[in-house]
Amino acid sequence: MAFNDTVDLERSLLSSLRSLSMCRKHLQSIKSNFFTSDTRGFIFEIISENFKLTRSEITETVFLYEVDKVVDPAKQKYFIGEWNLVVACQANDPVEVLISQLERAVIGRHMLDSIKDIVAMVEKGDIDRAVTSFKRSAVDMNVGVNNQAIVEITSYEHREKLIQDKIENPDKYLGIKTGWPTFDENTGGLFPGEFTLVAGVTGLGKSTLC
């Protein structure tokens, strides 16, 4: 599948979203950058807004009203024509498959655009900037070897619960006291199965502590 040739997939997905049950199940997983034309992007926007406001299926009457209200009269025929193609489209694949394929296409297009810029930087000898751009692109796509780290940074709910639990139940998180108040206060004590590194300048008392 060519990254820039996803028209049939986009129409199939929009056609599926004319169903209320499909909107309920999948709408939150679909992004506006799945759609490679203004007309299909507009249809998706109207379907989304209609569902948020009315929790009902999109109808042709609602769509035509929005087109008449928002779109330049000279361009309305293109939007209506696209709507008719979407309505006539028969989705052969499950919505989950369509979403997955469009997600991959978005990543593919992003990669191609990024590579062009990175190659230009490399040709100019700007290697550091090219590396930085490459890393940023990987983060934007949320793929690659650092994917787990990205999830950890952005998924903070479990950290919030852990902090709250430490505040409410401090005894659960205390280790073996060493007898040095400052050390115990800053570390919580020593914990089974952990490797503790004691570091400091010469003569501070590291060996005495050990």
Tab-separated table of C-alpha atoms in Angstrom:
chain	number	residue	atom	x	y	z
A	1	MET	CA	0.000	0.000	0.000
A	2	ALA	CA	1.405	3.393	-1.015
A	3	PHE	CA	1.442	5.875	1.864
A	4	ASN	CA	-0.178	8.536	-0.292
A	5	ASP	CA	-2.767	6.231	-1.854
A	6	THR	CA	-5.203	5.589	0.990
A	7	VAL	CA	-8.333	7.077	-0.579
A	8	ASP	CA	-10.282	3.799	-0.566
A	9	LEU	CA	-9.333	3.129	3.055
A	10	GLU	CA	-10.393	6.619	4.083
A	11	ARG	CA	-13.754	6.322	2.338
A	12	SER	CA	-14.354	2.882	3.834
A	13	LEU	CA	-13.637	4.200	7.312
A	14	LEU	CA	-15.932	7.206	6.872
A	15	SER	CA	-18.660	4.969	5.502
A	16	SER	CA	-18.383	2.761	8.596
A	17	LEU	CA	-18.645	5.807	10.864
A	18	ARG	CA	-22.114	6.548	9.551
A	19	SER	CA	-23.153	3.812	11.970
A	20	LEU	CA	-23.855	4.940	15.544
A	21	SER	CA	-22.342	1.781	17.029
A	22	MET	CA	-19.124	2.283	15.038
A	23	CYS	CA	-18.877	5.879	16.239
A	24	ARG	CA	-19.311	4.797	19.834
A	25	LYS	CA	-16.678	2.118	19.526
A	26	HIS	CA	-14.020	3.692	17.316
A	27	LEU	CA	-14.364	7.462	16.957
A	28	GLN	CA	-11.927	8.276	19.754
A	29	SER	CA	-9.227	6.184	18.038
A	30	ILE	CA	-9.406	8.061	14.741
A	31	LYS	CA	-7.281	11.130	14.023
A	32	SER	CA	-7.870	13.908	11.539
A	33	ASN	CA	-4.469	13.283	9.887
A	34	PHE	CA	-5.770	9.916	8.609
A	35	PHE	CA	-7.498	11.857	5.822
A	36	THR	CA	-5.510	13.151	2.865
A	37	SER	CA	-8.055	15.567	1.380
A	38	ASP	CA	-9.969	18.562	2.672
A	39	THR	CA	-13.246	16.994	1.624
A	40	ARG	CA	-12.758	13.730	3.551
A	41	GLY	CA	-11.302	15.624	6.489
A	42	PHE	CA	-14.419	17.810	6.515
A	43	ILE	CA	-16.715	14.771	6.462
A	44	PHE	CA	-14.839	13.302	9.423
A	45	GLU	CA	-15.100	16.593	11.301
A	46	ILE	CA	-18.868	16.773	10.736
A	47	ILE	CA	-19.359	13.136	11.794
A	48	SER	CA	-17.328	13.780	14.966
A	49	GLU	CA	-19.132	17.003	15.871
A	50	ASN	CA	-22.536	15.486	15.187
A	51	PHE	CA	-21.773	12.506	17.430
A	52	LYS	CA	-20.442	14.685	20.265
A	53	LEU	CA	-23.466	16.980	20.183
A	54	THR	CA	-26.321	14.569	19.475
A	55	ARG	CA	-24.961	11.044	20.066
A	56	SER	CA	-26.737	10.059	16.870
A	57	GLU	CA	-25.861	8.886	13.369
A	58	ILE	CA	-24.927	11.443	10.746
A	59	THR	CA	-27.622	11.991	8.113
A	60	GLU	CA	-27.389	13.436	4.643
A	61	THR	CA	-29.641	16.306	5.729
A	62	VAL	CA	-27.239	17.283	8.517
A	63	PHE	CA	-24.236	16.993	6.224
A	64	LEU	CA	-25.783	19.102	3.466
A	65	TYR	CA	-26.763	21.738	6.020
A	66	GLU	CA	-23.171	21.970	7.285
A	67	VAL	CA	-21.803	22.148	3.744
A	68	ASP	CA	-24.190	24.959	2.875
A	69	LYS	CA	-23.315	26.812	6.081
A	70	VAL	CA	-19.507	26.487	5.981
A	71	VAL	CA	-18.224	25.669	2.511
A	72	ASP	CA	-17.654	28.192	-0.282
A	73	PRO	CA	-20.559	27.777	-2.763
A	74	ALA	CA	-18.080	27.324	-5.613
A	75	LYS	CA	-16.606	24.274	-3.856
A	76	GLN	CA	-19.735	22.692	-2.406
A	77	LYS	CA	-20.151	20.266	-5.321
A	78	TYR	CA	-16.774	18.655	-4.473
A	79	PHE	CA	-17.754	18.066	-0.857
A	80	ILE	CA	-21.161	16.689	-1.833
A	81	GLY	CA	-19.553	14.500	-4.483
A	82	GLU	CA	-17.126	13.066	-1.916
A	83	TRP	CA	-20.005	12.420	0.485
A	84	ASN	CA	-21.813	10.440	-2.238
A	85	LEU	CA	-18.688	8.352	-2.850
A	86	VAL	CA	-18.396	7.652	0.896
A	87	VAL	CA	-22.060	6.615	1.099
A	88	ALA	CA	-21.646	4.306	-1.896
A	89	CYS	CA	-18.463	2.763	-0.500
A	90	GLN	CA	-18.620	-0.807	0.785
A	91	ALA	CA	-16.191	-1.448	3.671
A	92	ASN	CA	-14.701	-4.923	3.171
A	93	ASP	CA	-12.361	-4.781	6.178
A	94	PRO	CA	-13.201	-4.401	9.890
A	95	VAL	CA	-12.853	-0.872	11.246
A	96	GLU	CA	-9.938	-1.999	13.458
A	97	VAL	CA	-8.015	-3.056	10.343
A	98	LEU	CA	-8.783	0.205	8.526
A	99	ILE	CA	-7.578	2.250	11.507
A	100	SER	CA	-4.385	0.192	11.784
A	101	GLN	CA	-3.615	0.581	8.064
A	102	LEU	CA	-4.226	4.337	8.151
A	103	GLU	CA	-2.053	4.726	11.246
A	104	ARG	CA	0.781	2.983	9.410
A	105	ALA	CA	0.228	5.201	6.377
A	106	VAL	CA	0.455	8.337	8.526
A	107	ILE	CA	3.723	7.089	10.028
A	108	GLY	CA	5.019	6.242	6.544
A	109	ARG	CA	4.242	9.725	5.234
A	110	HIS	CA	5.820	11.282	8.312
A	111	MET	CA	8.948	9.180	7.829
A	112	LEU	CA	9.276	10.122	4.163
A	113	ASP	CA	8.907	13.830	4.951
A	114	SER	CA	11.392	13.586	7.828
A	115	ILE	CA	13.950	11.660	5.775
A	116	LYS	CA	13.973	14.363	3.082
A	117	ASP	CA	14.846	17.007	5.686
A	118	ILE	CA	17.417	14.776	7.409
A	119	VAL	CA	19.147	13.888	4.132
A	120	ALA	CA	19.380	17.601	3.296
A	121	MET	CA	21.038	18.269	6.673
A	122	VAL	CA	23.499	15.393	6.200
A	123	GLU	CA	24.425	16.637	2.718
A	124	LYS	CA	25.230	20.022	4.252
A	125	GLY	CA	27.403	18.326	6.900
A	126	ASP	CA	25.068	19.289	9.742
A	127	ILE	CA	25.223	15.854	11.383
A	128	ASP	CA	24.302	16.902	14.932
A	129	ARG	CA	21.171	18.647	13.757
A	130	ALA	CA	20.263	15.662	11.572
A	131	VAL	CA	20.594	13.280	14.543
A	132	THR	CA	18.464	15.563	16.728
A	133	SER	CA	15.814	15.795	14.026
A	134	PHE	CA	15.843	12.011	13.574
A	135	LYS	CA	15.298	11.431	17.292
A	136	ARG	CA	12.524	14.019	17.434
A	137	SER	CA	10.767	12.353	14.509
A	138	ALA	CA	10.932	8.975	16.263
A	139	VAL	CA	9.386	10.494	19.392
A	140	ASP	CA	6.644	12.195	17.356
A	141	MET	CA	5.768	8.856	15.778
A	142	ASN	CA	5.921	7.079	19.158
A	143	VAL	CA	7.887	4.190	17.654
A	144	GLY	CA	11.344	2.710	18.051
A	145	VAL	CA	13.557	1.492	20.854
A	146	ASN	CA	12.556	4.309	23.183
A	147	ASN	CA	8.852	3.575	22.951
A	148	GLN	CA	8.679	2.189	26.503
A	149	ALA	CA	10.293	5.299	27.944
A	150	ILE	CA	7.762	7.488	26.156
A	151	VAL	CA	4.905	5.471	27.633
A	152	GLU	CA	6.399	5.785	31.107
A	153	ILE	CA	6.729	9.552	30.823
A	154	THR	CA	3.248	10.152	29.479
A	155	SER	CA	1.390	7.580	31.620
A	156	TYR	CA	1.563	9.242	35.002
A	157	GLU	CA	-1.604	7.894	36.646
A	158	HIS	CA	0.180	4.985	38.369
A	159	ARG	CA	2.900	7.349	39.642
A	160	GLU	CA	0.265	9.656	41.082
A	161	LYS	CA	-1.356	6.727	42.924
A	162	LEU	CA	2.037	5.579	44.231
A	163	ILE	CA	2.852	9.037	45.599
A	164	GLN	CA	-0.561	9.278	47.254
A	165	ASP	CA	-0.100	5.828	48.805
A	166	LYS	CA	3.322	6.834	50.154
A	167	ILE	CA	1.784	9.904	51.769
A	168	GLU	CA	-1.065	7.930	53.336
A	169	ASN	CA	0.954	4.811	54.283
A	170	PRO	CA	4.575	5.875	54.866
A	171	ASP	CA	5.416	2.767	56.927
A	172	LYS	CA	4.974	0.573	53.837
A	173	TYR	CA	7.890	2.316	52.160
A	174	LEU	CA	10.461	2.358	54.984
A	175	GLY	CA	13.508	0.096	54.882
A	176	ILE	CA	15.971	-0.965	57.576
A	177	LYS	CA	17.163	2.050	59.594
A	178	THR	CA	20.933	2.549	59.682
A	179	GLY	CA	20.938	4.885	62.690
A	180	TRP	CA	22.168	7.891	60.701
A	181	PRO	CA	19.104	10.185	60.651
A	182	THR	CA	20.111	12.195	57.568
A	183	PHE	CA	20.826	9.022	55.570
A	184	ASP	CA	17.601	7.331	56.669
A	185	GLU	CA	15.563	10.445	56.023
A	186	ASN	CA	16.834	10.826	52.470
A	187	THR	CA	16.787	7.165	51.445
A	188	GLY	CA	14.007	5.662	53.561
A	189	GLY	CA	16.545	3.144	54.868
A	190	LEU	CA	18.047	0.048	53.248
A	191	PHE	CA	15.824	-2.303	51.274
A	192	PRO	CA	16.261	-6.067	50.627
A	193	GLY	CA	17.475	-6.904	47.127
A	194	GLU	CA	18.676	-3.394	46.366
A	195	PHE	CA	22.228	-2.323	45.555
A	196	THR	CA	23.077	0.861	47.466
A	197	LEU	CA	25.914	3.063	46.244
A	198	VAL	CA	27.521	5.339	48.858
A	199	ALA	CA	29.486	8.143	47.219
A	200	GLY	CA	31.266	11.223	48.535
A	201	VAL	CA	34.527	13.132	48.633
A	202	THR	CA	37.616	11.737	50.391
A	203	GLY	CA	37.460	11.712	54.200
A	204	LEU	CA	33.688	12.084	54.421
A	205	GLY	CA	33.222	8.781	56.277
A	206	LYS	CA	32.144	6.321	53.594
A	207	SER	CA	34.349	3.494	54.868
A	208	THR	CA	33.326	4.135	58.484
A	209	LEU	CA	29.682	3.918	57.493
A	210	CYS	CA	30.236	0.642	55.661
